[in-house]
Coordinates of C-alpha atoms in Angstrom, one line a residue:
X30 CA 21.5 58.5 -58.3
X31 CA 21.9 55.0 -56.9
X32 CA 23.1 51.9 -58.7
X33 CA 20.4 49.6 -60.1
X34 CA 18.4 47.9 -57.4
X35 CA 20.0 49.9 -54.6
X36 CA 17.8 51.8 -52.2
X37 CA 20.5 53.6 -50.3
X38 CA 18.8 52.7 -47.0
X39 CA 18.4 48.9 -46.9
X40 CA 20.7 46.0 -46.5
X41 CA 22.8 45.3 -49.5
X42 CA 23.3 41.9 -51.2
X43 CA 25.2 40.7 -54.2
X44 CA 26.2 43.6 -56.5
X45 CA 24.7 46.0 -54.0
X46 CA 21.1 44.8 -54.6
X47 CA 18.9 44.6 -51.6
X48 CA 18.2 41.3 -49.9
X49 CA 15.6 40.0 -47.5
X50 CA 16.6 40.1 -43.9
X51 CA 15.1 36.8 -43.0
X52 CA 13.5 33.8 -44.6
X53 CA 10.3 34.4 -42.7
X54 CA 10.2 38.0 -43.9
X55 CA 10.4 36.8 -47.6
X56 CA 7.7 34.1 -47.1
X57 CA 5.3 36.4 -45.4
X58 CA 5.9 39.1 -48.0
X59 CA 5.3 36.6 -50.8
X60 CA 2.2 35.2 -49.1
X61 CA 1.1 38.8 -48.5
X62 CA 1.5 39.5 -52.2
X63 CA -0.6 36.5 -53.1
X64 CA -3.2 37.1 -50.3
X65 CA -5.6 39.9 -51.2
X66 CA -9.1 40.4 -52.2
X67 CA -8.6 37.5 -54.6
X68 CA -8.3 35.1 -51.7
X69 CA -10.4 36.8 -49.1
X70 CA -13.4 37.2 -51.3
X71 CA -13.0 36.2 -55.0
X72 CA -12.1 32.6 -54.0
X73 CA -15.4 32.2 -52.1
X74 CA -17.4 34.0 -54.7
X75 CA -16.0 31.9 -57.6
X76 CA -16.5 28.8 -55.5
X77 CA -20.1 29.7 -54.9
X78 CA -20.6 30.1 -58.7
X79 CA -18.7 26.9 -59.4
X80 CA -20.6 24.5 -57.2
X81 CA -18.6 25.0 -54.0
X82 CA -16.6 21.8 -53.1
X83 CA -16.1 20.8 -56.8
X84 CA -14.3 24.1 -57.4
X85 CA -12.3 23.7 -54.2
X86 CA -11.1 20.2 -55.1
X87 CA -10.1 21.4 -58.6
X88 CA -8.5 24.5 -57.3
X89 CA -6.2 22.5 -54.9
X90 CA -5.2 20.2 -57.6
X91 CA -4.4 23.0 -60.1
X92 CA -2.5 25.0 -57.5
X93 CA 0.1 22.2 -57.6
X94 CA -0.3 21.3 -61.3
X95 CA -0.3 24.9 -62.6
X96 CA 0.3 27.4 -59.8
X97 CA 3.5 26.0 -58.2
X98 CA 5.4 25.4 -61.5
X99 CA 4.7 28.9 -62.6
X100 CA 5.6 30.3 -59.2
X101 CA 8.9 28.4 -59.4
X102 CA 9.5 29.6 -62.9
X103 CA 9.2 33.2 -61.8
X104 CA 11.3 32.7 -58.7
X105 CA 14.0 30.9 -60.7
X106 CA 14.2 33.6 -63.3
X107 CA 14.2 36.4 -60.7
X108 CA 16.9 34.9 -58.4
X109 CA 19.2 33.8 -61.3
X110 CA 19.3 37.3 -62.8
X111 CA 18.8 39.4 -59.7
X112 CA 16.8 41.8 -61.9
X113 CA 13.2 43.0 -62.3
X114 CA 11.0 41.6 -65.1
X115 CA 12.3 43.5 -68.2
X116 CA 16.0 43.1 -67.1
X117 CA 15.5 39.5 -66.2
X118 CA 14.0 38.5 -69.5
X119 CA 16.6 40.5 -71.4
X120 CA 19.4 38.8 -69.5
X121 CA 18.1 35.3 -69.8
X122 CA 16.4 35.4 -73.2
X123 CA 17.6 38.5 -75.2
X124 CA 15.9 41.7 -76.3
X125 CA 13.1 39.8 -78.0
X126 CA 11.7 38.8 -74.6
X127 CA 11.7 42.3 -73.1
X128 CA 8.1 43.1 -74.3
X129 CA 6.9 40.3 -72.0
X130 CA 8.7 41.9 -69.1
X131 CA 7.1 45.2 -70.1
X132 CA 3.7 43.5 -70.1
X133 CA 4.4 42.4 -66.5
X134 CA 5.1 46.0 -65.5
X135 CA 2.1 47.3 -67.3
X136 CA -0.1 44.7 -65.7
X137 CA 1.1 45.6 -62.2
X138 CA 0.6 49.3 -62.9
X139 CA -2.9 49.0 -64.2
X140 CA -4.1 46.5 -61.6
X141 CA -2.9 48.7 -58.8
X142 CA -4.6 51.8 -60.3
X143 CA -8.0 50.3 -59.8
X144 CA -7.2 47.8 -57.0
X145 CA -6.4 50.7 -54.8
X146 CA -10.0 52.1 -55.4
X147 CA -11.5 48.8 -54.2
X148 CA -9.1 48.7 -51.3
X149 CA -10.2 52.2 -50.4
X150 CA -13.8 50.8 -50.2
X151 CA -12.6 48.1 -47.7
X152 CA -10.8 50.7 -45.6
X153 CA -13.9 53.0 -45.5
X154 CA -16.2 50.1 -44.5
X155 CA -13.9 49.1 -41.7
X156 CA -13.7 52.7 -40.4
X157 CA -17.5 53.1 -40.7
X158 CA -18.2 49.8 -39.0
X159 CA -15.8 50.7 -36.1
X160 CA -17.2 54.2 -35.8
X161 CA -20.9 53.7 -36.0
X162 CA -21.9 50.4 -37.5
X163 CA -23.0 49.6 -41.1
X164 CA -25.6 51.8 -42.8
X165 CA -29.2 50.9 -42.7
X166 CA -29.5 50.8 -46.5
X167 CA -26.2 49.2 -47.7
X168 CA -27.2 49.2 -51.4
X169 CA -27.9 52.9 -51.4
X170 CA -24.8 53.6 -49.4
X171 CA -22.5 51.7 -51.7
X172 CA -24.0 53.5 -54.7
X173 CA -23.1 56.8 -53.0
X174 CA -19.5 56.0 -52.1
X175 CA -18.4 53.6 -54.8
X176 CA -17.3 56.3 -57.2
X177 CA -16.9 60.0 -57.0
X178 CA -15.0 62.3 -54.6
X179 CA -15.2 59.9 -51.6
X180 CA -13.9 57.0 -53.6
X181 CA -11.2 59.2 -55.0
X182 CA -10.1 60.4 -51.5
X183 CA -9.8 56.8 -50.1
X184 CA -8.0 55.7 -53.2
X185 CA -5.4 58.4 -52.8
X186 CA -5.1 57.8 -49.1
X187 CA -4.5 54.1 -49.7
X188 CA -1.9 54.8 -52.4
X189 CA -0.1 57.2 -50.0
X190 CA 0.3 54.4 -47.5
X191 CA 1.4 51.9 -50.1
X192 CA 4.0 54.3 -51.5
X193 CA 5.3 55.1 -48.0
X194 CA 6.0 51.4 -47.3
X195 CA 7.7 50.7 -50.7
X196 CA 9.8 53.9 -50.4
X197 CA 11.5 52.6 -47.2
X198 CA 12.9 49.5 -49.0
X199 CA 12.9 45.7 -48.8
X200 CA 14.0 45.2 -45.2
X201 CA 12.8 48.4 -43.6
X202 CA 9.5 48.7 -45.4
X203 CA 8.1 45.6 -47.2
X204 CA 9.5 43.0 -44.9
X205 CA 8.6 44.8 -41.7
X206 CA 5.1 45.4 -42.9
X207 CA 4.7 41.7 -43.8
X208 CA 6.0 40.6 -40.4
X209 CA 3.3 42.7 -38.7
X210 CA 0.4 42.6 -41.1
X211 CA 0.3 38.9 -42.0
X212 CA 0.1 37.5 -38.5
X213 CA -2.7 40.0 -37.8
X214 CA -4.5 38.8 -40.9
X215 CA -4.1 35.1 -39.9
X216 CA -5.4 35.7 -36.4
X217 CA -8.4 37.7 -37.5
X218 CA -9.4 35.0 -40.0
X219 CA -8.9 32.2 -37.5
X220 CA -11.1 34.0 -35.0
X221 CA -13.8 34.7 -37.5
X222 CA -13.8 31.0 -38.6
X223 CA -14.3 29.8 -35.0
X224 CA -17.2 32.3 -34.6
X225 CA -18.8 31.2 -37.9
X226 CA -18.8 27.6 -36.7
X227 CA -21.4 28.6 -34.0
X228 CA -24.0 30.1 -36.5
X229 CA -27.2 28.3 -37.4
X230 CA -26.9 27.2 -41.0
X231 CA -23.1 26.7 -40.7
X232 CA -23.5 23.0 -41.4
X233 CA -25.4 23.7 -44.7
X234 CA -22.7 26.2 -45.6
X235 CA -19.9 23.7 -44.9
X236 CA -21.8 21.0 -46.9
X237 CA -22.0 23.2 -49.9
X238 CA -18.4 24.3 -49.6
X239 CA -16.8 20.9 -48.8
X240 CA -18.9 18.2 -50.5
X241 CA -17.9 17.7 -54.1
X242 CA -20.1 16.4 -56.9
X243 CA -18.6 14.2 -59.5
X244 CA -20.7 15.8 -62.2
X245 CA -19.4 19.3 -61.3
X246 CA -15.8 18.0 -61.1
X247 CA -16.0 17.2 -64.8
X248 CA -17.5 20.5 -65.8
X249 CA -15.1 22.3 -68.2
X250 CA -16.3 25.8 -67.0
X251 CA -15.5 25.0 -63.4
X252 CA -12.1 23.6 -64.5
X253 CA -11.4 26.8 -66.3
X254 CA -12.4 29.0 -63.3
X255 CA -10.3 26.9 -60.9
X256 CA -7.2 27.1 -63.2
X257 CA -7.7 30.9 -63.5
X258 CA -8.0 31.3 -59.8
X259 CA -5.0 29.1 -59.1
X260 CA -2.5 31.5 -60.7
X261 CA -4.6 34.7 -60.1
X262 CA -4.5 34.1 -56.3
X263 CA -0.8 33.4 -56.3
X264 CA 0.0 36.8 -58.0
X265 CA 1.4 35.0 -61.0
X266 CA 1.8 36.3 -64.5
X267 CA 2.7 39.9 -63.5
X268 CA 6.3 39.6 -62.2
X269 CA 5.6 40.1 -58.5
X270 CA 7.1 36.8 -57.4
X271 CA 9.9 37.2 -60.0
X272 CA 10.7 40.6 -58.4
X273 CA 10.6 39.4 -54.8
X274 CA 12.8 36.4 -55.7
X275 CA 15.4 38.8 -57.2
X276 CA 16.1 39.9 -53.6
X277 CA 16.8 36.3 -52.5
X278 CA 20.2 34.8 -51.6
X279 CA 21.5 31.9 -53.6
X280 CA 21.3 29.4 -50.8
X281 CA 17.5 29.6 -50.5
X282 CA 15.5 26.4 -51.4
X283 CA 13.1 27.7 -54.0
X284 CA 11.1 24.5 -54.1
X285 CA 10.5 24.6 -50.4
X286 CA 9.6 28.2 -50.3
X287 CA 7.2 27.9 -53.3
X288 CA 5.5 25.0 -51.5
X289 CA 5.1 27.0 -48.2
X290 CA 3.8 30.0 -50.1
X291 CA 1.3 28.0 -52.1
X292 CA 0.0 26.2 -49.1
X293 CA -0.2 29.3 -47.0
X294 CA -2.0 31.1 -49.8
X295 CA -4.5 28.3 -50.1
X296 CA -5.1 28.1 -46.4
X297 CA -6.0 31.8 -46.2
X298 CA -8.5 31.4 -49.1
X299 CA -9.9 28.2 -47.6
X300 CA -10.4 29.7 -44.1
X301 CA -12.0 32.7 -45.6
X302 CA -14.5 30.3 -47.2
X303 CA -15.1 28.8 -43.7
X304 CA -16.2 32.3 -42.6
X305 CA -18.2 33.4 -45.7
X306 CA -20.3 30.3 -46.4
X307 CA -21.7 29.9 -42.9
X308 CA -22.7 33.6 -43.0
X309 CA -24.3 33.2 -46.4
X310 CA -26.3 30.2 -45.4
X311 CA -27.2 31.5 -42.0
X312 CA -28.9 34.5 -43.6
X313 CA -30.1 32.8 -46.8
X314 CA -27.9 34.9 -49.1
X315 CA -27.1 32.2 -51.6
X316 CA -28.9 33.9 -54.5
X317 CA -27.6 37.3 -53.8
X318 CA -24.0 36.1 -53.6
X319 CA -24.2 34.5 -57.0
X320 CA -25.4 37.7 -58.6
X321 CA -22.4 40.0 -58.2
X322 CA -19.0 40.0 -56.6
X323 CA -19.2 43.6 -55.6
X324 CA -22.8 43.4 -54.6
X325 CA -22.2 40.5 -52.3
X326 CA -19.2 41.9 -50.7
X327 CA -20.2 45.5 -50.2
X328 CA -24.0 45.2 -50.1
X329 CA -25.2 41.8 -49.0
X330 CA -22.6 41.1 -46.3
X331 CA -22.8 44.5 -44.7
X332 CA -26.6 44.0 -44.6
X333 CA -26.1 40.6 -43.0
X334 CA -23.7 42.0 -40.4
X335 CA -26.3 44.7 -39.5
X336 CA -29.0 42.0 -39.1
X337 CA -26.8 40.2 -36.6
X338 CA -26.9 43.1 -34.1
X339 CA -23.9 44.1 -31.9
X340 CA -22.1 40.9 -32.7
X341 CA -22.4 41.5 -36.4
X342 CA -20.8 45.0 -36.0
X343 CA -17.8 43.5 -34.3
X344 CA -17.5 40.6 -36.8
X345 CA -18.1 43.0 -39.8
X346 CA -15.4 45.3 -38.5
X347 CA -12.9 42.5 -38.2
X348 CA -13.8 41.1 -41.6
X349 CA -13.3 44.4 -43.4
X350 CA -10.1 45.1 -41.5
X351 CA -8.8 41.7 -42.7
X352 CA -9.8 42.6 -46.2
X353 CA -8.0 46.0 -46.0
X354 CA -4.8 44.3 -44.6
X355 CA -4.8 41.7 -47.5
X356 CA -5.4 44.5 -50.0
X357 CA -2.4 46.5 -48.6
X358 CA 0.0 43.6 -48.7
X359 CA -1.0 42.9 -52.3
X360 CA -0.8 46.5 -53.3
X361 CA 2.8 46.7 -51.9
X362 CA 3.9 43.9 -54.2
X363 CA 2.2 45.4 -57.2
X364 CA 3.9 48.7 -56.7
X365 CA 7.3 47.0 -56.0
X366 CA 7.2 45.4 -59.5
X367 CA 6.9 48.7 -61.2
X368 CA 9.3 50.5 -58.8
X369 CA 12.0 47.8 -59.1
X370 CA 11.7 47.9 -62.9
X371 CA 12.2 51.7 -62.9
X372 CA 15.2 51.4 -60.6
X373 CA 16.8 48.8 -62.8
X374 CA 16.0 50.3 -66.1
X375 CA 16.5 54.0 -65.4
X376 CA 19.1 53.7 -62.6
X377 CA 17.2 55.9 -60.1
X378 CA 17.1 55.7 -56.3
X379 CA 14.2 53.8 -54.7
X380 CA 12.7 56.8 -53.0
X381 CA 12.5 58.8 -56.3
X382 CA 11.2 55.8 -58.2
X383 CA 8.5 54.9 -55.6
X384 CA 7.2 58.5 -55.3
X385 CA 7.2 59.1 -59.1
X386 CA 5.6 55.7 -60.0
X387 CA 3.2 55.8 -57.1
X388 CA 2.0 59.3 -58.1
X389 CA 1.5 58.2 -61.7
X390 CA -0.5 55.1 -60.7
X391 CA -2.6 57.2 -58.2
X392 CA -3.3 59.6 -61.1
X393 CA -4.4 56.8 -63.4
X394 CA -6.6 55.5 -60.6
X395 CA -8.6 58.8 -60.6
X396 CA -10.5 57.4 -63.7
X397 CA -11.7 54.1 -62.2
X398 CA -12.4 56.0 -59.0
X399 CA -14.9 58.1 -60.9
X400 CA -16.3 55.3 -63.1
X401 CA -17.3 51.8 -62.1
X402 CA -17.6 50.8 -65.8
X403 CA -14.0 51.7 -66.4
X404 CA -12.9 49.9 -63.3
X405 CA -14.6 46.7 -64.6
X406 CA -12.9 47.1 -68.0
X407 CA -9.5 47.5 -66.4
X408 CA -10.1 44.5 -64.2
X409 CA -11.0 42.3 -67.1
X410 CA -8.0 43.5 -69.2
X411 CA -5.2 43.7 -66.6
X412 CA -6.6 41.6 -63.8
X413 CA -7.7 38.7 -66.0
X414 CA -6.5 38.7 -69.6
X415 CA -3.0 40.1 -69.1
X416 CA -2.4 37.8 -66.1
X417 CA -3.3 34.7 -68.2
X418 CA -1.0 35.8 -71.1
X419 CA 1.8 36.5 -68.6
X420 CA 1.4 33.2 -66.9
X421 CA 1.5 31.4 -70.3
X422 CA 4.6 33.4 -71.4
X423 CA 6.6 32.7 -68.3
X424 CA 5.9 29.0 -68.4
X425 CA 7.0 28.8 -72.0
X426 CA 10.1 31.0 -71.4
X427 CA 11.4 29.1 -68.4
X428 CA 10.4 25.7 -69.7
X429 CA 11.9 26.0 -73.2
X430 CA 14.1 29.1 -73.6
X431 CA 15.9 29.9 -70.3
X432 CA 19.3 28.2 -70.0
X433 CA 20.1 26.7 -66.7
X434 CA 16.6 26.8 -65.3
X435 CA 16.8 23.3 -64.0
X436 CA 20.1 24.0 -62.3
X437 CA 18.7 27.2 -60.7
X438 CA 15.8 25.1 -59.2
X439 CA 18.4 22.6 -57.8
X440 CA 20.4 25.4 -56.2
X441 CA 19.9 25.3 -52.5
X442 CA 17.4 22.3 -52.7
X443 CA 17.9 19.0 -50.9
X444 CA 16.0 15.8 -50.3
X445 CA 12.5 15.5 -51.8
X446 CA 12.6 19.2 -53.0
X447 CA 15.6 18.3 -55.1
X448 CA 14.0 15.2 -56.6
X449 CA 10.9 17.0 -57.8
X450 CA 12.9 19.4 -60.1
X451 CA 12.6 17.2 -63.2
X452 CA 8.9 16.9 -62.7
X453 CA 8.5 20.7 -62.4
X454 CA 10.4 21.2 -65.7
X455 CA 8.2 18.6 -67.3
X456 CA 5.1 20.4 -66.1
X457 CA 6.3 23.7 -67.3
X458 CA 7.0 22.3 -70.8
X459 CA 4.2 19.9 -71.5
X460 CA 1.3 20.3 -69.0
X461 CA 1.0 24.0 -67.8
X462 CA 1.0 25.7 -71.3
X463 CA -2.0 23.6 -72.7
X464 CA -4.0 24.2 -69.5
X465 CA -3.4 28.0 -69.6
X466 CA -4.1 28.1 -73.3
X467 CA -7.6 26.7 -72.6
X468 CA -8.1 29.3 -69.9
X469 CA -6.9 31.9 -72.3
X470 CA -9.5 31.0 -74.9
X471 CA -12.3 31.5 -72.3
X472 CA -10.7 34.7 -71.0
X473 CA -10.5 36.2 -74.5
X474 CA -14.2 35.5 -75.1
X475 CA -15.1 37.0 -71.8
X476 CA -12.9 40.1 -72.5
X477 CA -14.6 40.6 -75.9
X478 CA -18.0 40.5 -74.2
X479 CA -16.9 43.0 -71.6
X480 CA -15.5 45.4 -74.1
X481 CA -18.5 45.1 -76.4
X482 CA -21.0 45.5 -73.6

């Protein structure tokens, strides 16, 4: 068995723990963790429900008010302890805080169990579009493949790829995958955005997307949605950034890296909106998009791409390839949270941990693969409620309990990035917790409705 945090096949760091090979590798892996279906589609969908530009403006503000401080909190805790969630909270706060670390691990495990099912849908659609185009009746087709043996097969295949990447290690697996996949994702999105600009109706889509209304900016519901999306899209509240930061060297500027990650994450979501909204308005799908996240993504848009003829087939293929790439990079980070925790807590080698944990998650995923209702319940619990609780917990812990948090944020920082440290700590203590608490109230109410319904 290997020592805690040692893979046996990747570069070692302090105490034998793996480290990132390059700064760019870490940044792209972290952005890849944040960029997934939440950015590629959920952002546009929630923006459509929240009045478009009003949501975007609030989202940008809350990324820096809420998202960046929580991101820095996770990164500071991870790098200072060089441990995964449970070990990090135990080392910095004592045994009483270990349950919060366990919540992070459970959240990552449960999210991946159903996230891989949805990711399997994106892979299937990309393959089908490439092979023969989208089906003539997308609603009927989705009903046939969303659950059952086909959904299960794609879920298991997607999990196999995710496990294979994580098994190799930080440098050889996760970092190499990020260095290839993220540039591909950026290029596809940029190309699609340029194409969308040429569509009739693009101007109306941009107007809806980019022109804010003062009345909507003051809407508490939109504020709550924007705050939730801010930390949802950055993979916060489940220990992913904490775990990735545990592989960082001490001389990295956390404040700079958090800024780069946040801006990159926002730009992917923003550019995705520049693709989606022109298509929506070009084909008059506004009402359909606001009805259902899944329906819009896997029924309305494939139908729209089919209506566009040969060009729609190419664009649709690229769109679903981009979705699949984003899903894979996020899935890798979700699995790494659980694998790293098993390595640290049980002192087993990376390969053993990755295969064992990945197999368990794949097994749990059988149930949401066979039941859309169960998938929806898991998404509400783990993908929404647990994330909010985790984000609130980490902000309180680092802001009030963790010793040396401010010094950790100063480590490696210089210039303006050094000067903002006191402001970050102030936000973690006095601003972020009340905002997340308000989001939590709404989230609990929504969760009760989902469980009751």
